[in-house]
Amino acid sequence: MAAIRNVETMSATERLDFADMAKRHLIQPWPVAGEIGAEARGGIIAGDGIYVTDIEGRRLIDGPAGMWCTNAGHACEPIARTLYEQAMTLSYNSPWYTASEPSVRLSGRLAAHAHGDLDHVFYTTGGSSAVETALRFMQFANNVFGRPAKKRIVARQGGYHGSTYLSASLNGRPRDHDWMDSAGELVVKLSCPNPFRRPAGLSVEAFCDMLVDEFRTTIETLGADTIGAFVAEPIMASGGVIVPPPGYLTRMRDLCRDGDILFIADEVVTAFGRLGHVFASKEVFGIEPDIITFAKGVTSGYFPLGGAMISAALLERLRHSNHSDAMFAHGLTYSSHPIGCAVAETNLDLLEGGLLAHARDITPYFQAQLKTLEDLPLVGEVRGLGLMACVECVADRESNNPLALDLEVGKRIDAHCQHLGLLVRPLIHMCVMSPPLTITRPQIDDLVSILRRGIELTQDELVREGLWKD
């Protein structure tokens, strides 16, 4: 049995062995060709609450909560106990011809939290497979309904929806498609709903009108009979925590309803407390989607689980179609995994038992404290909602090579912050913060203080090296 490591007992030689083994055998996500299969990323050895401990023994605030997901915090005993107890009760069952008790119970609890008639769930292993499931379901449904041409998918520039083939085809972030193939012929990209980057001289209200008109024109040009789905994160997470203009999502929902276009809300990040609710579509944005995809916070990252909440009306239409023998030939070995579903139930217990209320209570303080960073010359905007925020730096004002300098900015801020005690998620020239929901006001003060100092040190470096001036 593998030993559970205590960083305090690791020797310098063991730390070097860790890096060497990683370089020789481990391929991590999103590598560049020049380092693929030969890199060693920073080692994380332990976690407790909002903190992680790295291989050097430094205790760091987990600013991104892993990958937006460690909502209940690290080393949460009730969740850890559930993992063990469920594994000792039923470690696995095939979802092809059996169902586990945790998966059935969780389905009912999720349906009670979802909006409108979203009362059925198809479980997956994560966010990418959840979005992939929603898209394949759309294609299947339109085939059954006799609409084989209604398959186009509308997404937005700046969005991120996953790494499987169809889900990745929707991604609209810079460089996501530079070297990767995709089902581009199926996807139509609308403008990014980022008020900070709106055209000069345009009010936020006029910007919203422009975005909605763009979608309306797209439907009229392509024909609603060719568009199967509009897929949108309520807040663009990995695109830089883009909060759309007020009323944008409700108006886009109306256009979808008019064209019989499925509105798929990608709540992989925004669900399970990140915005203070189990699902945020209705409570925060006033929309009732046809499908909601989720993952990440559903288990607080303790077990890979995701899913798609699907409208009962859609399922009813399929059951009463002329093709009762049509098979939705889609499934995953680990769909409805009993351990994952049991963990999600315990996670829901924690959310319902006070964590959601705490997240809603702490949010105004979190946002206000981060907003103070806007007095720094390098910071262009601090934006966010709930317990997710982005600090966007604007180094490119003085750079002859904006992308190169922006990359430097993110990496430099992250490096300084790690030395000071904070993990940052650098997105080119942006710093994303989405800490565990358990964070307290004093811990927020620590986070903001360290981030401020990391940005100040980066400013000083850039000026000293002649790369930037405020």
GROMACS .gro file of C-alpha atoms in nm:
model
  470
    1MET     CA    1   0.000   0.000   0.000
    2ALA     CA    2   0.132   0.347  -0.096
    3ALA     CA    3   0.236   0.558   0.198
    4ILE     CA    4   0.059   0.888   0.271
    5ARG     CA    5   0.339   1.141   0.265
    6ASN     CA    6   0.410   1.400   0.531
    7VAL     CA    7   0.603   1.685   0.369
    8GLU     CA    8   0.791   1.750   0.693
    9THR     CA    9   0.955   1.409   0.662
   10MET     CA   10   1.055   1.447   0.295
   11SER     CA   11   1.425   1.486   0.238
   12ALA     CA   12   1.580   1.703  -0.030
   13THR     CA   13   1.664   1.387  -0.223
   14GLU     CA   14   1.301   1.272  -0.214
   15ARG     CA   15   1.190   1.610  -0.347
   16LEU     CA   16   1.433   1.580  -0.635
   17ASP     CA   17   1.311   1.224  -0.701
   18PHE     CA   18   0.955   1.358  -0.717
   19ALA     CA   19   1.048   1.607  -0.989
   20ASP     CA   20   1.259   1.354  -1.178
   21MET     CA   21   0.983   1.092  -1.176
   22ALA     CA   22   0.730   1.347  -1.300
   23LYS     CA   23   0.958   1.448  -1.587
   24ARG     CA   24   1.018   1.088  -1.688
   25HIS     CA   25   0.665   0.949  -1.665
   26LEU     CA   26   0.385   1.202  -1.612
   27ILE     CA   27   0.195   1.393  -1.881
   28GLN     CA   28  -0.016   1.673  -1.734
   29PRO     CA   29  -0.302   1.871  -1.891
   30TRP     CA   30  -0.239   2.148  -2.143
   31PRO     CA   31   0.137   2.098  -2.199
   32VAL     CA   32   0.330   2.275  -2.475
   33ALA     CA   33   0.511   2.057  -2.728
   34GLY     CA   34   0.854   2.168  -2.610
   35GLU     CA   35   0.793   2.029  -2.260
   36ILE     CA   36   0.537   1.752  -2.311
   37GLY     CA   37   0.620   1.448  -2.103
   38ALA     CA   38   0.930   1.620  -1.963
   39GLU     CA   39   0.806   1.876  -1.710
   40ALA     CA   40   0.764   1.882  -1.334
   41ARG     CA   41   0.495   2.111  -1.204
   42GLY     CA   42   0.481   2.229  -0.846
   43GLY     CA   43   0.415   1.944  -0.607
   44ILE     CA   44   0.120   1.962  -0.366
   45ILE     CA   45   0.145   1.715  -0.081
   46ALA     CA   46  -0.137   1.791   0.162
   47GLY     CA   47  -0.448   2.001   0.217
   48ASP     CA   48  -0.649   2.124   0.515
   49GLY     CA   49  -0.947   2.360   0.499
   50ILE     CA   50  -0.866   2.644   0.258
   51TYR     CA   51  -0.493   2.559   0.263
   52VAL     CA   52  -0.261   2.325   0.076
   53THR     CA   53   0.100   2.239   0.154
   54ASP     CA   54   0.349   2.223  -0.130
   55ILE     CA   55   0.651   1.999  -0.166
   56GLU     CA   56   0.875   2.269  -0.018
   57GLY     CA   57   0.667   2.271   0.299
   58ARG     CA   58   0.498   2.605   0.233
   59ARG     CA   59   0.138   2.644   0.352
   60LEU     CA   60  -0.060   2.819   0.079
   61ILE     CA   61  -0.413   2.955   0.058
   62ASP     CA   62  -0.581   2.755  -0.220
   63GLY     CA   63  -0.701   3.058  -0.414
   64PRO     CA   64  -0.859   2.862  -0.704
   65ALA     CA   65  -1.004   2.586  -0.478
   66GLY     CA   66  -0.820   2.330  -0.686
   67MET     CA   67  -0.997   2.389  -1.015
   68TRP     CA   68  -1.307   2.578  -0.893
   69CYS     CA   69  -1.410   2.259  -0.714
   70THR     CA   70  -1.291   2.215  -0.354
   71ASN     CA   71  -1.599   2.393  -0.224
   72ALA     CA   72  -1.618   2.219   0.115
   73GLY     CA   73  -1.244   2.258   0.167
   74HIS     CA   74  -0.963   2.005   0.199
   75ALA     CA   75  -0.958   1.723   0.455
   76CYS     CA   76  -1.334   1.741   0.513
   77GLU     CA   77  -1.392   1.450   0.749
   78PRO     CA   78  -1.761   1.382   0.671
   79ILE     CA   79  -1.681   1.349   0.301
   80ALA     CA   80  -1.372   1.138   0.366
   81ARG     CA   81  -1.575   0.909   0.590
   82THR     CA   82  -1.841   0.870   0.321
   83LEU     CA   83  -1.577   0.768   0.067
   84TYR     CA   84  -1.464   0.486   0.294
   85GLU     CA   85  -1.807   0.372   0.409
   86GLN     CA   86  -1.957   0.362   0.060
   87ALA     CA   87  -1.653   0.179  -0.078
   88MET     CA   88  -1.698  -0.083   0.191
   89THR     CA   89  -2.072  -0.110   0.116
   90LEU     CA   90  -2.078  -0.103  -0.264
   91SER     CA   91  -1.771   0.009  -0.456
   92TYR     CA   92  -1.918  -0.018  -0.807
   93ASN     CA   93  -2.217  -0.134  -1.008
   94SER     CA   94  -2.279  -0.132  -1.382
   95PRO     CA   95  -2.522   0.145  -1.482
   96TRP     CA   96  -2.613  -0.048  -1.798
   97TYR     CA   97  -2.845  -0.287  -1.617
   98THR     CA   98  -2.844  -0.196  -1.245
   99ALA     CA   99  -2.890   0.113  -1.028
  100SER     CA  100  -2.734   0.195  -0.692
  101GLU     CA  101  -2.916   0.341  -0.395
  102PRO     CA  102  -2.690   0.653  -0.374
  103SER     CA  103  -2.750   0.738  -0.742
  104VAL     CA  104  -3.128   0.713  -0.704
  105ARG     CA  105  -3.135   0.919  -0.383
  106LEU     CA  106  -2.906   1.186  -0.525
  107SER     CA  107  -3.118   1.216  -0.839
  108GLY     CA  108  -3.421   1.308  -0.630
  109ARG     CA  109  -3.228   1.561  -0.425
  110LEU     CA  110  -3.081   1.729  -0.732
  111ALA     CA  111  -3.423   1.745  -0.896
  112ALA     CA  112  -3.556   1.923  -0.587
  113HIS     CA  113  -3.289   2.192  -0.625
  114ALA     CA  114  -3.315   2.233  -1.002
  115HIS     CA  115  -3.546   2.478  -1.176
  116GLY     CA  116  -3.873   2.426  -1.360
  117ASP     CA  117  -3.911   2.072  -1.488
  118LEU     CA  118  -3.540   1.981  -1.476
  119ASP     CA  119  -3.615   1.667  -1.277
  120HIS     CA  120  -3.404   1.398  -1.447
  121VAL     CA  121  -3.024   1.357  -1.437
  122PHE     CA  122  -2.777   1.168  -1.655
  123TYR     CA  123  -2.456   1.118  -1.456
  124THR     CA  124  -2.111   1.156  -1.609
  125THR     CA  125  -1.753   1.164  -1.483
  126GLY     CA  126  -1.692   1.539  -1.505
  127GLY     CA  127  -1.771   1.864  -1.681
  128SER     CA  128  -1.642   1.778  -2.027
  129SER     CA  129  -1.843   1.458  -2.041
  130ALA     CA  130  -2.147   1.640  -1.902
  131VAL     CA  131  -2.140   1.894  -2.185
  132GLU     CA  132  -2.066   1.617  -2.436
  133THR     CA  133  -2.370   1.431  -2.305
  134ALA     CA  134  -2.594   1.736  -2.342
  135LEU     CA  135  -2.480   1.792  -2.700
  136ARG     CA  136  -2.519   1.427  -2.800
  137PHE     CA  137  -2.863   1.426  -2.641
  138MET     CA  138  -2.958   1.728  -2.853
  139GLN     CA  139  -2.843   1.549  -3.167
  140PHE     CA  140  -3.027   1.230  -3.071
  141ALA     CA  141  -3.348   1.416  -2.991
  142ASN     CA  142  -3.350   1.602  -3.321
  143ASN     CA  143  -3.292   1.279  -3.509
  144VAL     CA  144  -3.588   1.124  -3.330
  145PHE     CA  145  -3.802   1.433  -3.395
  146GLY     CA  146  -3.726   1.411  -3.768
  147ARG     CA  147  -3.508   1.722  -3.773
  148PRO     CA  148  -3.168   1.590  -3.887
  149ALA     CA  149  -3.052   1.937  -4.000
  150LYS     CA  150  -3.114   2.099  -3.659
  151LYS     CA  151  -2.766   2.031  -3.522
  152ARG     CA  152  -2.571   2.355  -3.518
  153ILE     CA  153  -2.445   2.467  -3.177
  154VAL     CA  154  -2.415   2.833  -3.084
  155ALA     CA  155  -2.146   2.925  -2.830
  156ARG     CA  156  -1.952   3.242  -2.744
  157GLN     CA  157  -1.601   3.375  -2.787
  158GLY     CA  158  -1.422   3.354  -2.453
  159GLY     CA  159  -1.618   3.052  -2.333
  160TYR     CA  160  -1.481   2.722  -2.209
  161HIS     CA  161  -1.680   2.397  -2.205
  162GLY     CA  162  -1.437   2.106  -2.187
  163SER     CA  163  -1.172   1.888  -2.346
  164THR     CA  164  -1.371   1.612  -2.517
  165TYR     CA  165  -1.420   1.652  -2.892
  166LEU     CA  166  -1.762   1.817  -2.908
  167SER     CA  167  -1.729   2.011  -2.582
  168ALA     CA  168  -1.385   2.142  -2.681
  169SER     CA  169  -1.524   2.250  -3.017
  170LEU     CA  170  -1.731   2.510  -2.831
  171ASN     CA  171  -1.433   2.670  -2.660
  172GLY     CA  172  -1.369   3.029  -2.756
  173ARG     CA  173  -1.061   3.129  -2.559
  174PRO     CA  174  -0.745   3.258  -2.729
  175ARG     CA  175  -0.524   2.979  -2.866
  176ASP     CA  176  -0.755   2.690  -2.768
  177HIS     CA  177  -0.786   2.582  -3.132
  178ASP     CA  178  -0.442   2.681  -3.265
  179TRP     CA  179  -0.314   2.323  -3.277
  180MET     CA  180  -0.621   2.115  -3.201
  181ASP     CA  181  -0.887   1.983  -3.439
  182SER     CA  182  -1.253   2.037  -3.365
  183ALA     CA  183  -1.603   1.996  -3.500
  184GLY     CA  184  -1.591   2.355  -3.617
  185GLU     CA  185  -1.846   2.297  -3.892
  186LEU     CA  186  -2.112   2.245  -3.625
  187VAL     CA  187  -2.031   2.548  -3.410
  188VAL     CA  188  -2.122   2.915  -3.448
  189LYS     CA  189  -1.946   3.165  -3.219
  190LEU     CA  190  -2.112   3.481  -3.096
  191SER     CA  191  -1.930   3.776  -2.941
  192CYS     CA  192  -1.802   3.755  -2.585
  193PRO     CA  193  -2.044   3.930  -2.344
  194ASN     CA  194  -1.762   4.110  -2.161
  195PRO     CA  195  -1.868   4.462  -2.056
  196PHE     CA  196  -1.505   4.559  -1.977
  197ARG     CA  197  -1.405   4.500  -2.340
  198ARG     CA  198  -1.718   4.646  -2.502
  199PRO     CA  199  -1.674   4.886  -2.795
  200ALA     CA  200  -1.569   5.235  -2.695
  201GLY     CA  201  -1.853   5.477  -2.639
  202LEU     CA  202  -2.114   5.204  -2.597
  203SER     CA  203  -2.316   5.186  -2.276
  204VAL     CA  204  -2.359   4.852  -2.103
  205GLU     CA  205  -2.729   4.856  -2.199
  206ALA     CA  206  -2.649   4.924  -2.565
  207PHE     CA  207  -2.381   4.654  -2.554
  208CYS     CA  208  -2.642   4.406  -2.431
  209ASP     CA  209  -2.876   4.509  -2.715
  210MET     CA  210  -2.592   4.451  -2.961
  211LEU     CA  211  -2.524   4.101  -2.828
  212VAL     CA  212  -2.891   4.000  -2.838
  213ASP     CA  213  -2.932   4.143  -3.189
  214GLU     CA  214  -2.630   3.942  -3.300
  215PHE     CA  215  -2.795   3.619  -3.186
  216ARG     CA  216  -3.128   3.718  -3.343
  217THR     CA  217  -2.955   3.792  -3.674
  218THR     CA  218  -2.766   3.462  -3.654
  219ILE     CA  219  -3.092   3.271  -3.611
  220GLU     CA  220  -3.254   3.458  -3.898
  221THR     CA  221  -2.953   3.404  -4.126
  222LEU     CA  222  -2.891   3.036  -4.054
  223GLY     CA  223  -3.251   2.943  -3.981
  224ALA     CA  224  -3.381   2.817  -3.648
  225ASP     CA  225  -3.438   2.483  -3.819
  226THR     CA  226  -3.057   2.437  -3.837
  227ILE     CA  227  -2.970   2.539  -3.477
  228GLY     CA  228  -3.005   2.274  -3.208
  229ALA     CA  229  -2.860   2.441  -2.901
  230PHE     CA  230  -2.720   2.754  -2.744
  231VAL     CA  231  -2.461   2.669  -2.479
  232ALA     CA  232  -2.357   2.928  -2.222
  233GLU     CA  233  -2.180   2.947  -1.889
  234PRO     CA  234  -2.387   3.188  -1.677
  235ILE     CA  235  -2.051   3.337  -1.585
  236MET     CA  236  -1.758   3.263  -1.816
  237ALA     CA  237  -1.520   3.108  -1.567
  238SER     CA  238  -1.194   3.018  -1.740
  239GLY     CA  239  -1.249   3.303  -1.984
  240GLY     CA  240  -1.180   3.543  -1.698
  241VAL     CA  241  -1.493   3.542  -1.477
  242ILE     CA  242  -1.696   3.735  -1.734
  243VAL     CA  243  -2.025   3.852  -1.579
  244PRO     CA  244  -2.265   3.932  -1.865
  245PRO     CA  245  -2.471   4.253  -1.882
  246PRO     CA  246  -2.795   4.257  -1.681
  247GLY     CA  247  -3.081   4.093  -1.870
  248TYR     CA  248  -2.854   3.932  -2.130
  249LEU     CA  249  -2.923   3.569  -2.037
  250THR     CA  250  -3.300   3.612  -2.004
  251ARG     CA  251  -3.319   3.772  -2.348
  252MET     CA  252  -3.104   3.499  -2.502
  253ARG     CA  253  -3.332   3.243  -2.336
  254ASP     CA  254  -3.636   3.407  -2.499
  255LEU     CA  255  -3.477   3.382  -2.843
  256CYS     CA  256  -3.402   3.013  -2.783
  257ARG     CA  257  -3.760   2.947  -2.679
  258ASP     CA  258  -3.894   3.124  -2.989
  259GLY     CA  259  -3.673   2.914  -3.218
  260ASP     CA  260  -3.717   2.581  -3.034
  261ILE     CA  261  -3.343   2.591  -2.962
  262LEU     CA  262  -3.223   2.412  -2.650
  263PHE     CA  263  -3.077   2.648  -2.392
  264ILE     CA  264  -2.797   2.457  -2.220
  265ALA     CA  265  -2.664   2.632  -1.909
  266ASP     CA  266  -2.311   2.511  -1.839
  267GLU     CA  267  -2.305   2.534  -1.459
  268VAL     CA  268  -1.995   2.318  -1.414
  269VAL     CA  269  -1.839   2.606  -1.218
  270THR     CA  270  -2.134   2.816  -1.096
  271ALA     CA  271  -2.331   2.534  -0.930
  272PHE     CA  272  -2.301   2.387  -0.580
  273GLY     CA  273  -2.242   2.702  -0.383
  274ARG     CA  274  -1.999   2.903  -0.594
  275LEU     CA  275  -2.273   3.166  -0.634
  276GLY     CA  276  -2.449   3.077  -0.308
  277HIS     CA  277  -2.700   2.827  -0.451
  278VAL     CA  278  -2.700   2.462  -0.559
  279PHE     CA  279  -2.794   2.578  -0.910
  280ALA     CA  280  -2.762   2.945  -1.001
  281SER     CA  281  -2.955   2.972  -1.328
  282LYS     CA  282  -3.291   3.066  -1.177
  283GLU     CA  283  -3.195   3.222  -0.844
  284VAL     CA  284  -2.915   3.443  -0.976
  285PHE     CA  285  -2.992   3.497  -1.345
  286GLY     CA  286  -3.367   3.439  -1.372
  287ILE     CA  287  -3.351   3.170  -1.641
  288GLU     CA  288  -3.491   2.817  -1.664
  289PRO     CA  289  -3.272   2.623  -1.908
  290ASP     CA  290  -3.369   2.309  -2.096
  291ILE     CA  291  -3.052   2.139  -1.970
  292ILE     CA  292  -2.805   2.223  -1.694
  293THR     CA  293  -2.461   2.063  -1.695
  294PHE     CA  294  -2.270   2.031  -1.366
  295ALA     CA  295  -1.957   1.877  -1.213
  296LYS     CA  296  -1.670   2.008  -0.997
  297GLY     CA  297  -1.838   2.129  -0.675
  298VAL     CA  298  -2.097   1.848  -0.676
  299THR     CA  299  -1.845   1.638  -0.479
  300SER     CA  300  -1.614   1.924  -0.376
  301GLY     CA  301  -1.352   1.754  -0.590
  302TYR     CA  302  -1.334   1.441  -0.372
  303PHE     CA  303  -1.458   1.213  -0.650
  304PRO     CA  304  -1.496   1.259  -1.029
  305LEU     CA  305  -1.868   1.316  -1.094
  306GLY     CA  306  -2.074   1.530  -1.327
  307GLY     CA  307  -2.410   1.524  -1.494
  308ALA     CA  308  -2.678   1.683  -1.705
  309MET     CA  309  -3.014   1.781  -1.562
  310ILE     CA  310  -3.267   1.736  -1.846
  311SER     CA  311  -3.614   1.881  -1.887
  312ALA     CA  312  -3.901   1.640  -1.828
  313ALA     CA  313  -4.081   1.794  -2.127
  314LEU     CA  314  -3.798   1.686  -2.357
  315LEU     CA  315  -3.810   1.331  -2.226
  316GLU     CA  316  -4.187   1.326  -2.260
  317ARG     CA  317  -4.160   1.432  -2.625
  318LEU     CA  318  -3.917   1.147  -2.690
  319ARG     CA  319  -4.139   0.891  -2.520
  320HIS     CA  320  -4.432   0.997  -2.739
  321SER     CA  321  -4.242   1.016  -3.066
  322ASN     CA  322  -4.291   0.781  -3.358
  323HIS     CA  323  -3.959   0.610  -3.286
  324SER     CA  324  -4.000   0.428  -2.958
  325ASP     CA  325  -3.714   0.194  -3.057
  326ALA     CA  326  -3.461   0.478  -3.106
  327MET     CA  327  -3.168   0.427  -2.868
  328PHE     CA  328  -2.968   0.701  -2.700
  329ALA     CA  329  -2.648   0.501  -2.747
  330HIS     CA  330  -2.443   0.696  -2.499
  331GLY     CA  331  -2.302   0.597  -2.162
  332LEU     CA  332  -1.992   0.580  -1.947
  333THR     CA  333  -1.850   0.297  -1.740
  334TYR     CA  334  -1.851   0.521  -1.436
  335SER     CA  335  -2.191   0.688  -1.489
  336SER     CA  336  -2.387   0.693  -1.161
  337HIS     CA  337  -2.084   0.570  -0.965
  338PRO     CA  338  -2.209   0.476  -0.616
  339ILE     CA  339  -1.910   0.629  -0.437
  340GLY     CA  340  -1.936   0.953  -0.632
  341CYS     CA  341  -2.310   0.980  -0.571
  342ALA     CA  342  -2.272   0.904  -0.200
  343VAL     CA  343  -2.002   1.171  -0.170
  344ALA     CA  344  -2.227   1.417  -0.353
  345GLU     CA  345  -2.503   1.348  -0.102
  346THR     CA  346  -2.276   1.427   0.191
  347ASN     CA  347  -2.154   1.735   0.009
  348LEU     CA  348  -2.519   1.842  -0.034
  349ASP     CA  349  -2.574   1.785   0.338
  350LEU     CA  350  -2.293   2.032   0.409
  351LEU     CA  351  -2.423   2.286   0.159
  352GLU     CA  352  -2.779   2.267   0.288
  353GLY     CA  353  -2.656   2.261   0.648
  354GLY     CA  354  -2.502   2.607   0.639
  355LEU     CA  355  -2.233   2.630   0.373
  356LEU     CA  356  -2.464   2.791   0.115
  357ALA     CA  357  -2.575   3.051   0.369
  358HIS     CA  358  -2.214   3.119   0.465
  359ALA     CA  359  -2.117   3.164   0.099
  360ARG     CA  360  -2.397   3.415   0.047
  361ASP     CA  361  -2.302   3.598   0.366
  362ILE     CA  362  -1.928   3.620   0.292
  363THR     CA  363  -1.963   3.714  -0.077
  364PRO     CA  364  -2.003   4.094  -0.038
  365TYR     CA  365  -1.691   4.112   0.178
  366PHE     CA  366  -1.493   3.894  -0.065
  367GLN     CA  367  -1.586   4.107  -0.365
  368ALA     CA  368  -1.535   4.438  -0.184
  369GLN     CA  369  -1.189   4.348  -0.054
  370LEU     CA  370  -1.068   4.229  -0.394
  371LYS     CA  371  -1.208   4.546  -0.552
  372THR     CA  372  -0.957   4.750  -0.348
  373LEU     CA  373  -0.683   4.613  -0.577
  374GLU     CA  374  -0.807   4.843  -0.854
  375ASP     CA  375  -0.591   5.121  -0.706
  376LEU     CA  376  -0.283   4.937  -0.838
  377PRO     CA  377  -0.155   5.076  -1.171
  378LEU     CA  378  -0.122   4.730  -1.325
  379VAL     CA  379  -0.485   4.636  -1.250
  380GLY     CA  380  -0.745   4.726  -1.512
  381GLU     CA  381  -1.052   4.572  -1.350
  382VAL     CA  382  -1.159   4.348  -1.065
  383ARG     CA  383  -1.487   4.173  -1.141
  384GLY     CA  384  -1.684   3.880  -1.012
  385LEU     CA  385  -1.993   3.741  -0.849
  386GLY     CA  386  -2.035   3.511  -0.553
  387LEU     CA  387  -1.707   3.347  -0.455
  388MET     CA  388  -1.548   3.379  -0.796
  389ALA     CA  389  -1.349   3.681  -0.910
  390CYS     CA  390  -1.089   3.792  -1.160
  391VAL     CA  391  -0.817   4.054  -1.136
  392GLU     CA  392  -0.742   4.161  -1.493
  393CYS     CA  393  -0.407   4.328  -1.546
  394VAL     CA  394  -0.341   4.568  -1.832
  395ALA     CA  395   0.030   4.541  -1.903
  396ASP     CA  396  -0.033   4.551  -2.276
  397ARG     CA  397  -0.088   4.930  -2.263
  398GLU     CA  398   0.289   4.976  -2.289
  399SER     CA  399   0.401   4.658  -2.463
  400ASN     CA  400   0.507   4.609  -2.824
  401ASN     CA  401   0.425   4.241  -2.782
  402PRO     CA  402   0.111   4.230  -2.565
  403LEU     CA  403   0.069   3.851  -2.550
  404ALA     CA  404   0.433   3.790  -2.452
  405LEU     CA  405   0.419   4.048  -2.175
  406ASP     CA  406   0.076   3.933  -2.059
  407LEU     CA  407   0.210   3.580  -2.020
  408GLU     CA  408   0.496   3.718  -1.815
  409VAL     CA  409   0.255   3.911  -1.592
  410GLY     CA  410   0.044   3.611  -1.496
  411LYS     CA  411   0.342   3.387  -1.430
  412ARG     CA  412   0.525   3.649  -1.229
  413ILE     CA  413   0.229   3.732  -1.005
  414ASP     CA  414   0.169   3.360  -0.943
  415ALA     CA  415   0.536   3.299  -0.856
  416HIS     CA  416   0.548   3.588  -0.610
  417CYS     CA  417   0.219   3.488  -0.449
  418GLN     CA  418   0.328   3.127  -0.402
  419HIS     CA  419   0.642   3.248  -0.226
  420LEU     CA  420   0.422   3.463   0.000
  421GLY     CA  421   0.163   3.192   0.073
  422LEU     CA  422  -0.108   3.196  -0.194
  423LEU     CA  423  -0.189   2.977  -0.493
  424VAL     CA  424  -0.315   3.188  -0.783
  425ARG     CA  425  -0.466   3.064  -1.107
  426PRO     CA  426  -0.295   3.279  -1.370
  427LEU     CA  427  -0.485   3.308  -1.699
  428ILE     CA  428  -0.239   3.490  -1.924
  429HIS     CA  429  -0.276   3.845  -1.780
  430MET     CA  430  -0.553   3.762  -1.532
  431CYS     CA  431  -0.556   3.621  -1.179
  432VAL     CA  432  -0.860   3.412  -1.088
  433MET     CA  433  -0.975   3.366  -0.731
  434SER     CA  434  -1.239   3.107  -0.634
  435PRO     CA  435  -1.149   2.986  -0.283
  436PRO     CA  436  -1.324   2.714  -0.086
  437LEU     CA  437  -1.666   2.826   0.038
  438THR     CA  438  -1.547   2.781   0.397
  439ILE     CA  439  -1.321   3.087   0.377
  440THR     CA  440  -1.355   3.344   0.658
  441ARG     CA  441  -1.316   3.723   0.665
  442PRO     CA  442  -0.964   3.713   0.819
  443GLN     CA  443  -0.862   3.457   0.557
  444ILE     CA  444  -0.999   3.683   0.281
  445ASP     CA  445  -0.787   3.964   0.426
  446ASP     CA  446  -0.480   3.739   0.404
  447LEU     CA  447  -0.562   3.639   0.046
  448VAL     CA  448  -0.607   3.998  -0.072
  449SER     CA  449  -0.298   4.119   0.114
  450ILE     CA  450  -0.078   3.854  -0.046
  451LEU     CA  451  -0.226   3.911  -0.392
  452ARG     CA  452  -0.167   4.286  -0.357
  453ARG     CA  453   0.196   4.231  -0.263
  454GLY     CA  454   0.242   3.983  -0.551
  455ILE     CA  455   0.111   4.239  -0.800
  456GLU     CA  456   0.326   4.516  -0.649
  457LEU     CA  457   0.639   4.302  -0.679
  458THR     CA  458   0.550   4.223  -1.039
  459GLN     CA  459   0.502   4.593  -1.116
  460ASP     CA  460   0.842   4.669  -0.968
  461GLU     CA  461   1.007   4.395  -1.175
  462LEU     CA  462   0.850   4.507  -1.500
  463VAL     CA  463   0.953   4.868  -1.444
  464ARG     CA  464   1.304   4.770  -1.337
  465GLU     CA  465   1.349   4.557  -1.649
  466GLY     CA  466   1.212   4.828  -1.877
  467LEU     CA  467   0.914   4.620  -1.985
  468TRP     CA  468   0.638   4.843  -1.846
  469LYS     CA  469   0.572   5.179  -1.687
  470ASP     CA  470   0.266   5.300  -1.501
   0.00000   0.00000   0.00000
